[in-house]
Short mmCIF file of C-alpha atoms in Angstrom, two decimals:
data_model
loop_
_atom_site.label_atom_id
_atom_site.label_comp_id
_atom_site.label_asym_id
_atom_site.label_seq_id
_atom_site.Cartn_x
_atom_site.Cartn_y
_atom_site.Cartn_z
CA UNK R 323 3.46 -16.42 5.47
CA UNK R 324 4.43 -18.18 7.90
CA UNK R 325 8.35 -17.02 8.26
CA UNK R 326 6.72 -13.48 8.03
CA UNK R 327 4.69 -14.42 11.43
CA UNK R 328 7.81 -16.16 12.74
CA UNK R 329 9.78 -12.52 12.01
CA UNK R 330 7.31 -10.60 13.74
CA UNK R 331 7.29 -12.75 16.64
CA UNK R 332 10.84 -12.79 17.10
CA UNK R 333 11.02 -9.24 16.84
CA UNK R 334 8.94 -8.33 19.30
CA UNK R 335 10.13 -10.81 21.79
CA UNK R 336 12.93 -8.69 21.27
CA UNK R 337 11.48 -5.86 21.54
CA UNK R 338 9.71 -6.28 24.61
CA UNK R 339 13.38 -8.00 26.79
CA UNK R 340 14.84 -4.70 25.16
CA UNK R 341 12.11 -2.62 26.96
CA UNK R 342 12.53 -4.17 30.04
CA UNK R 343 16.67 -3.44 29.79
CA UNK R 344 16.09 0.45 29.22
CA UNK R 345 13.19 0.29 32.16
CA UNK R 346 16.09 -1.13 34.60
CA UNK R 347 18.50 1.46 33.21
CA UNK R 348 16.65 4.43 33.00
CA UNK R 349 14.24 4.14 35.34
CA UNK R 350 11.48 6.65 35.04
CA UNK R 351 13.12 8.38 32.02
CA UNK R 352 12.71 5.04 30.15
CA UNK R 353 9.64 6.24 28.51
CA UNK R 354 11.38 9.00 26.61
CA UNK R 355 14.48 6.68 25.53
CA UNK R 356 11.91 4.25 24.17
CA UNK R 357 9.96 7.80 22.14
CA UNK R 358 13.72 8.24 21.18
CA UNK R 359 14.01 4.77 19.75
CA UNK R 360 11.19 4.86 17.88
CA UNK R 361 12.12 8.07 15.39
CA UNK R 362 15.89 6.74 15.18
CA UNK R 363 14.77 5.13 11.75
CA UNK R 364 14.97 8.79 10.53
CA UNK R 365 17.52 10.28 13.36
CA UNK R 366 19.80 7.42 13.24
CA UNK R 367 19.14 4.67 10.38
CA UNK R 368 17.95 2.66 13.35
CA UNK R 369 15.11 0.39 14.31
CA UNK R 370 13.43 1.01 17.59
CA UNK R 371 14.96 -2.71 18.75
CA UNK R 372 18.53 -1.92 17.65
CA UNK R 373 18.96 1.74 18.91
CA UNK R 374 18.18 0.29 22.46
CA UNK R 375 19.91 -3.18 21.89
CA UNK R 376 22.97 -0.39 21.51
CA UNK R 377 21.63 1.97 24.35
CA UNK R 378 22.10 -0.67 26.71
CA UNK R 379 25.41 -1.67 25.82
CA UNK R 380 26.71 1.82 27.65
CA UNK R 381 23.57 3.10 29.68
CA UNK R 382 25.19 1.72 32.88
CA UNK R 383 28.33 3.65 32.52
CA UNK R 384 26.84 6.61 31.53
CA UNK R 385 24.04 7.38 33.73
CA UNK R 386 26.79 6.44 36.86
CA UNK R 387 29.42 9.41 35.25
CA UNK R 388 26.16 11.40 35.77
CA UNK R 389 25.96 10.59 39.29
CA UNK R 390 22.72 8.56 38.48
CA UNK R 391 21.05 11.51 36.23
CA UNK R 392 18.74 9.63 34.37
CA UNK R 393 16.95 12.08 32.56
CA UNK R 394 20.25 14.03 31.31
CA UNK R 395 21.70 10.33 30.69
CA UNK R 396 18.73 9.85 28.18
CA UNK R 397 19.80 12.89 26.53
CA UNK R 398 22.89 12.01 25.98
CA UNK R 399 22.46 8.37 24.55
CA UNK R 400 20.80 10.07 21.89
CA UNK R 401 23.19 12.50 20.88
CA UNK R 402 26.00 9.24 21.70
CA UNK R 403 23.65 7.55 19.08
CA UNK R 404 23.35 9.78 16.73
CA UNK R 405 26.70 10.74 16.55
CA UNK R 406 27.78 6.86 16.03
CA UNK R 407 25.30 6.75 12.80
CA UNK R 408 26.71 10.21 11.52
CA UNK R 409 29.86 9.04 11.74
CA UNK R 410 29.31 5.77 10.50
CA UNK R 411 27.39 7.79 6.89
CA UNK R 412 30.49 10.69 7.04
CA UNK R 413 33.36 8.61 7.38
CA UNK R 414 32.24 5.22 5.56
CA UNK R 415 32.47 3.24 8.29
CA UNK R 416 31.00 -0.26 9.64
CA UNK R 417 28.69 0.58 12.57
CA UNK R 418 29.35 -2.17 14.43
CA UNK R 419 33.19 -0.93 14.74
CA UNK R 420 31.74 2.46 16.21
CA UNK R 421 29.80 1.61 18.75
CA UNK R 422 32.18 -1.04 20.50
CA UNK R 423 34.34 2.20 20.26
CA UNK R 424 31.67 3.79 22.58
CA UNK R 425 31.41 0.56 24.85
CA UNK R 426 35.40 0.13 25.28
CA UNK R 427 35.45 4.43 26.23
CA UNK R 428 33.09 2.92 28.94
CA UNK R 429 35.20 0.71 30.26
CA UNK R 430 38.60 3.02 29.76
CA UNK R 431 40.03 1.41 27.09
CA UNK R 432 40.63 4.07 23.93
CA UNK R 433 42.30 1.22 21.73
CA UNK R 434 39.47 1.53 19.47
CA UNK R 435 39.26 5.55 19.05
CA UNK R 436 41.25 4.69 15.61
CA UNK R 437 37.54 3.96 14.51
CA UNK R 438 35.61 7.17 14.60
CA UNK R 439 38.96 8.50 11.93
CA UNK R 440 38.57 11.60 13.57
CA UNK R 441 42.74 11.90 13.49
CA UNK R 442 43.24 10.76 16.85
CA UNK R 443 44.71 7.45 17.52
CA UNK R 444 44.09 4.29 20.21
CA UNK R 445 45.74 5.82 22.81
CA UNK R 446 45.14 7.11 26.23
CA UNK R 447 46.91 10.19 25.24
CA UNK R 448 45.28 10.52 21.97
CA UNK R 449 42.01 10.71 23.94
CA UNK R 450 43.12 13.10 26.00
CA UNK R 451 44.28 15.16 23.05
CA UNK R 452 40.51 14.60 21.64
CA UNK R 453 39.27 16.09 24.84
CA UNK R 454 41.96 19.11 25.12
CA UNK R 455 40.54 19.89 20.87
CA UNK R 456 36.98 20.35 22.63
CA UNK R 457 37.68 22.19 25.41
CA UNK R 458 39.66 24.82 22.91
CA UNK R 459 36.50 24.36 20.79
CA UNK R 460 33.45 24.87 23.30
CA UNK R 461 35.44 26.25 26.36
CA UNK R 462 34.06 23.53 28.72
CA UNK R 463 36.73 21.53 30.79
CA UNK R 464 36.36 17.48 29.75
CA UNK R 465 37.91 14.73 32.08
CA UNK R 466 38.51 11.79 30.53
CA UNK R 467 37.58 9.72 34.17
CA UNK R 468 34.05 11.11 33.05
CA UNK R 469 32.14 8.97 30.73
CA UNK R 470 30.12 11.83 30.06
CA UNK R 471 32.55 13.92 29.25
CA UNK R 472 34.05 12.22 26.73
CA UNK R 473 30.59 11.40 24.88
CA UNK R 474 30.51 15.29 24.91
CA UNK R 475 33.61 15.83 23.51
CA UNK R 476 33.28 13.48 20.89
CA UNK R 477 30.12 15.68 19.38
CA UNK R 478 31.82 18.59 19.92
CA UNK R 479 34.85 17.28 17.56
CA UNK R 480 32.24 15.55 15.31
CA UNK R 481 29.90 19.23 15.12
CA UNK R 482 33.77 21.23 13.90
CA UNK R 483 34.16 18.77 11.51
CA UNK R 484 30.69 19.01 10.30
CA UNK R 485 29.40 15.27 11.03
CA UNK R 486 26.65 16.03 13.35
CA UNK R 487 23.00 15.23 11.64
CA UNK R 488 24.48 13.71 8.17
CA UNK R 489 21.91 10.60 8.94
CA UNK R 490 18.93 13.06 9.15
CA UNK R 491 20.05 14.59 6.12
CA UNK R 492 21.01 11.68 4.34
CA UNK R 493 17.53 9.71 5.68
CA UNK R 494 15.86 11.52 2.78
CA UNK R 495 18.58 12.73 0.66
CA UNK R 496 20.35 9.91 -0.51
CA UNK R 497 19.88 6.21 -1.79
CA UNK R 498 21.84 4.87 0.79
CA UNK R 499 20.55 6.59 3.90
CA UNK R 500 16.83 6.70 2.46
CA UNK R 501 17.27 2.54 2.05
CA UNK R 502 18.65 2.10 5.57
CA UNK R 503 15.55 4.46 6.84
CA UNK R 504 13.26 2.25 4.63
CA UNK R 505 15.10 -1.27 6.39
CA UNK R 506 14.46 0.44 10.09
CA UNK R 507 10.46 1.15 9.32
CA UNK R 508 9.78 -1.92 8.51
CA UNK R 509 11.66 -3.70 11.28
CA UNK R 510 9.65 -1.35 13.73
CA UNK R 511 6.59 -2.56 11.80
CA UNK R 512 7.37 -6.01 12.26
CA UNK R 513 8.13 -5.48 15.61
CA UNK R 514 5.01 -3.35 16.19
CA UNK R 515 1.99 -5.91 14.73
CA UNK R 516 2.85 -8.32 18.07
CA UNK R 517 2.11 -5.15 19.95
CA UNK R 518 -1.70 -4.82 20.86
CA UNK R 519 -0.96 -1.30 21.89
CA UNK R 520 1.01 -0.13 19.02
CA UNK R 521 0.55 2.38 16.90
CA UNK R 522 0.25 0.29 13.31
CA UNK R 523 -1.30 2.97 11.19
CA UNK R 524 1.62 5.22 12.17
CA UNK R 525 4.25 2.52 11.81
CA UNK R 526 2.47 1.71 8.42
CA UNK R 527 3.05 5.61 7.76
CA UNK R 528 6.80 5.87 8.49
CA UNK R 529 7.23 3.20 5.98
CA UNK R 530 5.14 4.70 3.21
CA UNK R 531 7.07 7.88 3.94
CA UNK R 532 10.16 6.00 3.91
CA UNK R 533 9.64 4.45 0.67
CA UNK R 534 8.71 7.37 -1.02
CA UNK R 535 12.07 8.98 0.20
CA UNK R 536 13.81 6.16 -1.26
CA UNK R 537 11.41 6.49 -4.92
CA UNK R 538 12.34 10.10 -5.12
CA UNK R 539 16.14 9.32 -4.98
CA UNK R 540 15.94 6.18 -7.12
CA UNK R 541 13.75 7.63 -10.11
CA UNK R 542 15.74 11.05 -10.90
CA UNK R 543 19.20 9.05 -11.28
CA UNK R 544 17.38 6.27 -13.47
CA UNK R 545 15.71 8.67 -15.34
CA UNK R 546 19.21 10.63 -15.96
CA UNK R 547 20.58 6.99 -17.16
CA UNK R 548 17.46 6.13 -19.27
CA UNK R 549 17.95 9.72 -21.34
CA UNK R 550 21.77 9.34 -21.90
CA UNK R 551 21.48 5.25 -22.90
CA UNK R 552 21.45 4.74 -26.76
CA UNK R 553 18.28 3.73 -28.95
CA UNK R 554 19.65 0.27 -29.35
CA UNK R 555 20.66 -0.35 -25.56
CA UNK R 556 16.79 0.95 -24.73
CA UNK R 557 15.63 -1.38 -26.71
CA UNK R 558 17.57 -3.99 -25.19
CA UNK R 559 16.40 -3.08 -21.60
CA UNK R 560 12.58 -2.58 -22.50
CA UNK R 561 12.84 -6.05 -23.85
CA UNK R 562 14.97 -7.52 -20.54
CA UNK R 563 11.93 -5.60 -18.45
CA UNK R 564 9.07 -7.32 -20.55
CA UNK R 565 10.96 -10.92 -19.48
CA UNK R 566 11.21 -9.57 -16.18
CA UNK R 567 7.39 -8.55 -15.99
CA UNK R 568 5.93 -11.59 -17.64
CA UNK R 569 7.91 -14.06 -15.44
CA UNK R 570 6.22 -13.39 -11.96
CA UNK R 571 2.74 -13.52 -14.11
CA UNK R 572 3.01 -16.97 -15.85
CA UNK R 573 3.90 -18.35 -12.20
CA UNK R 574 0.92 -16.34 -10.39
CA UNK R 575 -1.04 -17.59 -13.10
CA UNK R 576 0.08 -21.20 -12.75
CA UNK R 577 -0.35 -20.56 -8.45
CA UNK R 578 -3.80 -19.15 -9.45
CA UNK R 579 -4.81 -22.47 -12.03
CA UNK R 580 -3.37 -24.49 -9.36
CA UNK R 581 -5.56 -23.08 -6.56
CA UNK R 582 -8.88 -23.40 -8.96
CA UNK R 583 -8.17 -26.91 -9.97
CA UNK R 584 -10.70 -28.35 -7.40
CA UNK R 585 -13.40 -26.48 -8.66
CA UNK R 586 -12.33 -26.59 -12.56
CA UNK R 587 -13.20 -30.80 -11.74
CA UNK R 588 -16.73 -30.54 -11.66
CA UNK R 589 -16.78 -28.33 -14.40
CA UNK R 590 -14.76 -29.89 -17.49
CA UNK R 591 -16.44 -28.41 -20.38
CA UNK R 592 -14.79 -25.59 -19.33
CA UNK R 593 -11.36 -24.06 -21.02
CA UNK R 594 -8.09 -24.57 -19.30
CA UNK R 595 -7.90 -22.80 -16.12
CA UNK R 596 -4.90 -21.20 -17.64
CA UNK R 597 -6.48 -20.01 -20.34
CA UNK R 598 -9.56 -18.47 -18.25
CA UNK R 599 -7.37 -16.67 -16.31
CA UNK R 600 -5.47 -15.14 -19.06
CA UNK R 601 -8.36 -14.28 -20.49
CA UNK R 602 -9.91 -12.58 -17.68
CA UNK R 603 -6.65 -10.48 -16.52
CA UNK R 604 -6.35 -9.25 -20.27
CA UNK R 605 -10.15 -8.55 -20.28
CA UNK R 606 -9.54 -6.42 -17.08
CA UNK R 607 -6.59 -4.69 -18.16
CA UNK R 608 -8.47 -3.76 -21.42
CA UNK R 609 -11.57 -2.73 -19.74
CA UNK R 610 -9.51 -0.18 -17.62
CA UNK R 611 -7.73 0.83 -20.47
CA UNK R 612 -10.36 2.26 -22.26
CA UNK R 613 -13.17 2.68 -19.09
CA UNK R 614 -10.46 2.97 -16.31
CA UNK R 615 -12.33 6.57 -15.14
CA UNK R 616 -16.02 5.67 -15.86
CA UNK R 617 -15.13 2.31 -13.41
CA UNK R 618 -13.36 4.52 -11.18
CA UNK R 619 -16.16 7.24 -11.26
CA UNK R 620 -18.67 4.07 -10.10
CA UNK R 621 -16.13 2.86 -7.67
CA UNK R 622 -17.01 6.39 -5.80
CA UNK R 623 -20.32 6.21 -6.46
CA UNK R 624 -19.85 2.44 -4.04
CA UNK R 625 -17.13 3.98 -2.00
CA UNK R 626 -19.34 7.29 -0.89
CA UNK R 627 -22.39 4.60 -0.21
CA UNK R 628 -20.79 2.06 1.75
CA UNK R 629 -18.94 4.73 3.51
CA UNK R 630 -22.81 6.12 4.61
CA UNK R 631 -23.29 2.50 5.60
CA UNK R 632 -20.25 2.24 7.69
CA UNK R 633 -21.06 5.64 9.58
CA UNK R 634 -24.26 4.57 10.50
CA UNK R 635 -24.69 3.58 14.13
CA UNK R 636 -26.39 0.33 14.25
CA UNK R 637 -27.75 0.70 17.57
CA UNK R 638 -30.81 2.39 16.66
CA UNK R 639 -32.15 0.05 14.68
CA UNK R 640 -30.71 -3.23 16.85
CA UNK R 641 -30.64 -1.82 20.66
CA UNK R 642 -27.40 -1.83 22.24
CA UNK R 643 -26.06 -5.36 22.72
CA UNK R 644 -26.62 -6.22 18.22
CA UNK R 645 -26.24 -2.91 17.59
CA UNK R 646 -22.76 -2.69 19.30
CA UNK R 647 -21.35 -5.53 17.79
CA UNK R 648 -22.60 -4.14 14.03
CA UNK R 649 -20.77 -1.32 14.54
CA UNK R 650 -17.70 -2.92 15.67
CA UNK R 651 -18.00 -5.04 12.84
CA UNK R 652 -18.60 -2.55 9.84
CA UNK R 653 -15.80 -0.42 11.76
CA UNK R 654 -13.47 -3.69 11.08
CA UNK R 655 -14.81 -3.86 7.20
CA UNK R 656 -14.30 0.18 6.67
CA UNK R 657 -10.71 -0.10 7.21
CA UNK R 658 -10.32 -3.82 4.96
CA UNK R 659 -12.34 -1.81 2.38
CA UNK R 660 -10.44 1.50 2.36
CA UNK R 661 -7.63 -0.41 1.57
CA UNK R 662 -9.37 -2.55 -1.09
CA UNK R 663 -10.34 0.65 -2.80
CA UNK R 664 -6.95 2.14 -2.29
CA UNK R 665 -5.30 -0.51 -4.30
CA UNK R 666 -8.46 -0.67 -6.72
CA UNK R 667 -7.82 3.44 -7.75
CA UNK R 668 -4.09 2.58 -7.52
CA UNK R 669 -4.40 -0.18 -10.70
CA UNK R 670 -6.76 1.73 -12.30
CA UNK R 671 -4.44 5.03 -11.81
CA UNK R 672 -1.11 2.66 -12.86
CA UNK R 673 -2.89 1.25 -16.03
CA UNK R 674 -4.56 4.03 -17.33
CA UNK R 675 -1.26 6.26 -16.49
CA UNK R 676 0.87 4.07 -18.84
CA UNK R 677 -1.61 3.46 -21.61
CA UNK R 678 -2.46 7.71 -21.85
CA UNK R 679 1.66 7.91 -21.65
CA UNK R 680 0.97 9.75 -18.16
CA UNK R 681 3.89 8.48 -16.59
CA UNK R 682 3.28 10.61 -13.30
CA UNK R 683 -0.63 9.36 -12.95
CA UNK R 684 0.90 5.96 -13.44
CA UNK R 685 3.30 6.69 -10.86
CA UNK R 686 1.16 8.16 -8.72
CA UNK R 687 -0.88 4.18 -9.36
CA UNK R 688 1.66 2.33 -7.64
CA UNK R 689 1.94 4.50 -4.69
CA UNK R 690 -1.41 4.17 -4.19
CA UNK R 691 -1.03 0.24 -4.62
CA UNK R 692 1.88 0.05 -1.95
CA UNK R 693 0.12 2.36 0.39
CA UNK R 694 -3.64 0.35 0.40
CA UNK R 695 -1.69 -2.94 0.65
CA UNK R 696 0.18 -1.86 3.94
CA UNK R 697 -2.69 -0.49 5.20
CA UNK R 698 -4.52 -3.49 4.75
CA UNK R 699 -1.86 -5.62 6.55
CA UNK R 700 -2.48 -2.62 9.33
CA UNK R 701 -5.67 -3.59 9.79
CA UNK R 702 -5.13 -7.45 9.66
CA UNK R 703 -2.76 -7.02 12.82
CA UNK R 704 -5.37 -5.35 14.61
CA UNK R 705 -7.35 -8.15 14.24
CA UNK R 706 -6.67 -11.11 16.99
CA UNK R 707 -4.64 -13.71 15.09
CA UNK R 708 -6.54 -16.56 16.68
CA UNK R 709 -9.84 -14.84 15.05
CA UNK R 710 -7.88 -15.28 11.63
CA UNK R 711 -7.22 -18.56 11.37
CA UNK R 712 -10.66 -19.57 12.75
CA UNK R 713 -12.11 -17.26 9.77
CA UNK R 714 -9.57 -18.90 7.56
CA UNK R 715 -10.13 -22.52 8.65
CA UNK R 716 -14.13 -21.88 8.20
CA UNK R 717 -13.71 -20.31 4.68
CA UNK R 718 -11.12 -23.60 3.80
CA UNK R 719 -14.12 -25.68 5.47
CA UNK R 720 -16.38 -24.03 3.56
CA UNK R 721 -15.04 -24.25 0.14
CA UNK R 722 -14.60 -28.11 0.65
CA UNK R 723 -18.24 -28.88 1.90
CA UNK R 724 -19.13 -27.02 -1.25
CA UNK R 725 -16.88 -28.84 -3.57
CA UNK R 726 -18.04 -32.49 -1.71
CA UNK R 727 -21.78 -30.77 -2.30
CA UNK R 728 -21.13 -30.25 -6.02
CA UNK R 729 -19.19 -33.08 -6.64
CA UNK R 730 -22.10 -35.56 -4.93
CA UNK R 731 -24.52 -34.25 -7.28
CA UNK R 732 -26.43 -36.70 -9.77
CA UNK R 733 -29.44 -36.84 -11.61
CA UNK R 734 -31.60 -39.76 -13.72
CA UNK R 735 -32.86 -38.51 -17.18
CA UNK R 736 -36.51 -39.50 -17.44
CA UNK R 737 -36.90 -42.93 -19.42
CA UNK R 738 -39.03 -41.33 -22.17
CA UNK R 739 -36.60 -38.81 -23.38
CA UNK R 740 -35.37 -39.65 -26.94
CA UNK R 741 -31.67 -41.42 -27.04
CA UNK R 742 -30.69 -39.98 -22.99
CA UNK R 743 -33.38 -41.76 -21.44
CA UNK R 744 -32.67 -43.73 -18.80
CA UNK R 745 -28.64 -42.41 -18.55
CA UNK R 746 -27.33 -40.95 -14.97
CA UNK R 747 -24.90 -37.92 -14.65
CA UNK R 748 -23.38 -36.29 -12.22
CA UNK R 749 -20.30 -33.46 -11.29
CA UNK R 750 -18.25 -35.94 -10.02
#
């Protein structure tokens, strides 16, 4: 938990000295680079913080071979962008290779034009060639003293050789490009729950969205590999995948016996913890099993009450000043409790789904289990951190004055009952 926080805090401190960067570059276009930045996880394979960390490495140069354009310089670091990630996905190349290409062009030195493999060399000359191939192509004069120009000519090479928008298509088409979408959302999600004015539930969105993209590329190719493997090497993985399954269990379970331990104390006729906890995660998984829709049907039957609870507005029972702060605070437990329910339907959907053989309801489970549990992180980081520890440090607080409580208990038998009499006990 606590390297998660450290993440998000780091990445928006970046995010915000990146913000100020484009705002001295771009002026009052910076607004529109930063809406740019934002959809490059699907345009480019980009997070918001790393499209501008590489928008400022050439902004300067650009906007000046625009004679201080700002709003067609915007433009243009978009399509430079762009064209850097298609090329990068077309040609199989690093990145990082491509877009110090871009920053030397800014500075005149083509030594690293080699990099886009477009079939021009590190040259001057070569360059120039590059430039004379797109004026042929789109009948507009390029000179290679204009930064601009050559950003221009670059597409126009990239567009003949059909590059232009493989990211986009790859962002959903592919494992690779639907992965490196995935990676971006949740770096502007990180980046996004240190911002108070952020957008969360449509960051949370982009990454659901992502991760379906990534499912629905993943699950046809396995399922293609799973129908040509042999009985015996099914067998063999089934078993691997039980291993696999049980081994995060046992050590939740051991977490879980760990965490009880306090209370299990004051309580030792009582099983194992272990053993409880089996129990009562078996007992669960058979309930659902056989009662997973009439629990889900009563789950609605709770859901479409509370939600007539949450709707209310308080103030006409309480005045304005109570009132006020009820609704603010049922408004808070509507969106913890969506989510709750979300991942509630989602188990219920996931074990039902693979106990009926319905291997698309069971499917359909675990979406619904990824999407409540980022939505509940949504609403957590809309919630003042310094309010969540304090409710944290009162539960903890809590939980030990009622252990101490428990534990403190004693009691005399009476002297006149039979063999006891006379004999103190207590929890501790």
């Amino acid at each position: 938990a606590a390297g998660a926080a450290v993440k998000i805090v780091d990445s928006y401190a970046d995010y915000e000295q990146l913000i100020g960067g484009v705002e001295t570059l771009f002026k009052g276009s910076s607004k529109k680079l930063v809406k740019y930045a934002k959809s490059a996880y699907k345009t480019a394979g980009l997070s918001a913080n790393n499209y501008m960390k590489t928008a400022t490495g050439f902004a300067a140069s650009l906007v000046s071979s625009l004679g201080g354009d700002t709003e067609k310089a915007v433009e243009l670091v978009d399509m430079a962008i762009t064209d850097m990630a298609d090329n990068a996905n077309k040609m199989g190349s690093d990145i990082k290779s491509i877009q110090n290409a871009y920053q030397g062009f800014a500075k005149q030195n083509y030594t690293m034009l080699d990099n886009l493999k477009l079939g021009f060399g590190g040259t001057k000359e070569e360059m120039q060639r590059l430039l004379d191939e797109a004026e042929k192509l789109s009948g507009i004069h390029y000179d290679i003293g204009n930064y601009a120009d050559i950003v221009n000519a670059i597409h126009v090479i990239q567009t003949e050789m059909d590059i232009t928008g493989t990211t986009a298509k790859e962002a959903e088409g592919t494992i690779s490009g639907s992965i490196a979408t995935l990676k971006a959302a949740i770096s502007n999600l990180a980046a996004g729950m240190g911002d108070a004015n952020a957008d969360i539930d449509q960051l949370t969105e982009n990454v659901i969205e992502a991760f379906q993209n990534v499912a629905d590329n993943v699950i046809p190719i396995l399922e293609n590999i799973w129908d040509h493997l042999p009985g015996g090497a099914k067998f063999a993985l089934i078993a691997m995948g039980a291993v696999a399954a049980i081994s995060p269990v046992a050590g939740a379970i051991s977490n879980i016996a760990g965490a009880v331990s306090g209370l299990m104390k004051i309580l030792p006729a009582l099983a194992s913890p272990v053993g409880l906890v089996v129990a009562a995660i078996v007992a669960a998984i058979v309930a659902i099993a056989i009662w997973g829709d009439e629990i889900q049907a009563a789950l609605q039957k709770l859901d479409d009450w509370l939600q007539g609870v949450f709707a209310r507005d308080w103030t006409e029972l309480f005045g304005p000043v109570l009132g006020e702060r009820l609704n603010g605070f049922f408004a808070s437990v509507k969106n913890i409790w969506d989510s709750i329910k979300q991942v509630f339907d989602g188990v219920i959907d996931f074990i039902r789904g693979v106990f009926t053989g319905d291997w698309q309801r069971a499917w359909e489970g675990v979406k619904e289990i990824f999407r409540g549990t980022f939505n509940a992180f949504a609403s957590l980081a809309k919630v003042p951190l310094n309010s969540v520890i304090a409710l944290l440090n009162g539960a903890i607080n809590g939980i030990n004055m009622m252990i101490d409580a428990l534990n403190s208990i004693s009691f005399k038998i009476p002297d006149w009952v039979p063999l006891l009499g006379g004999k103190s006990f207590g929890l501790h």
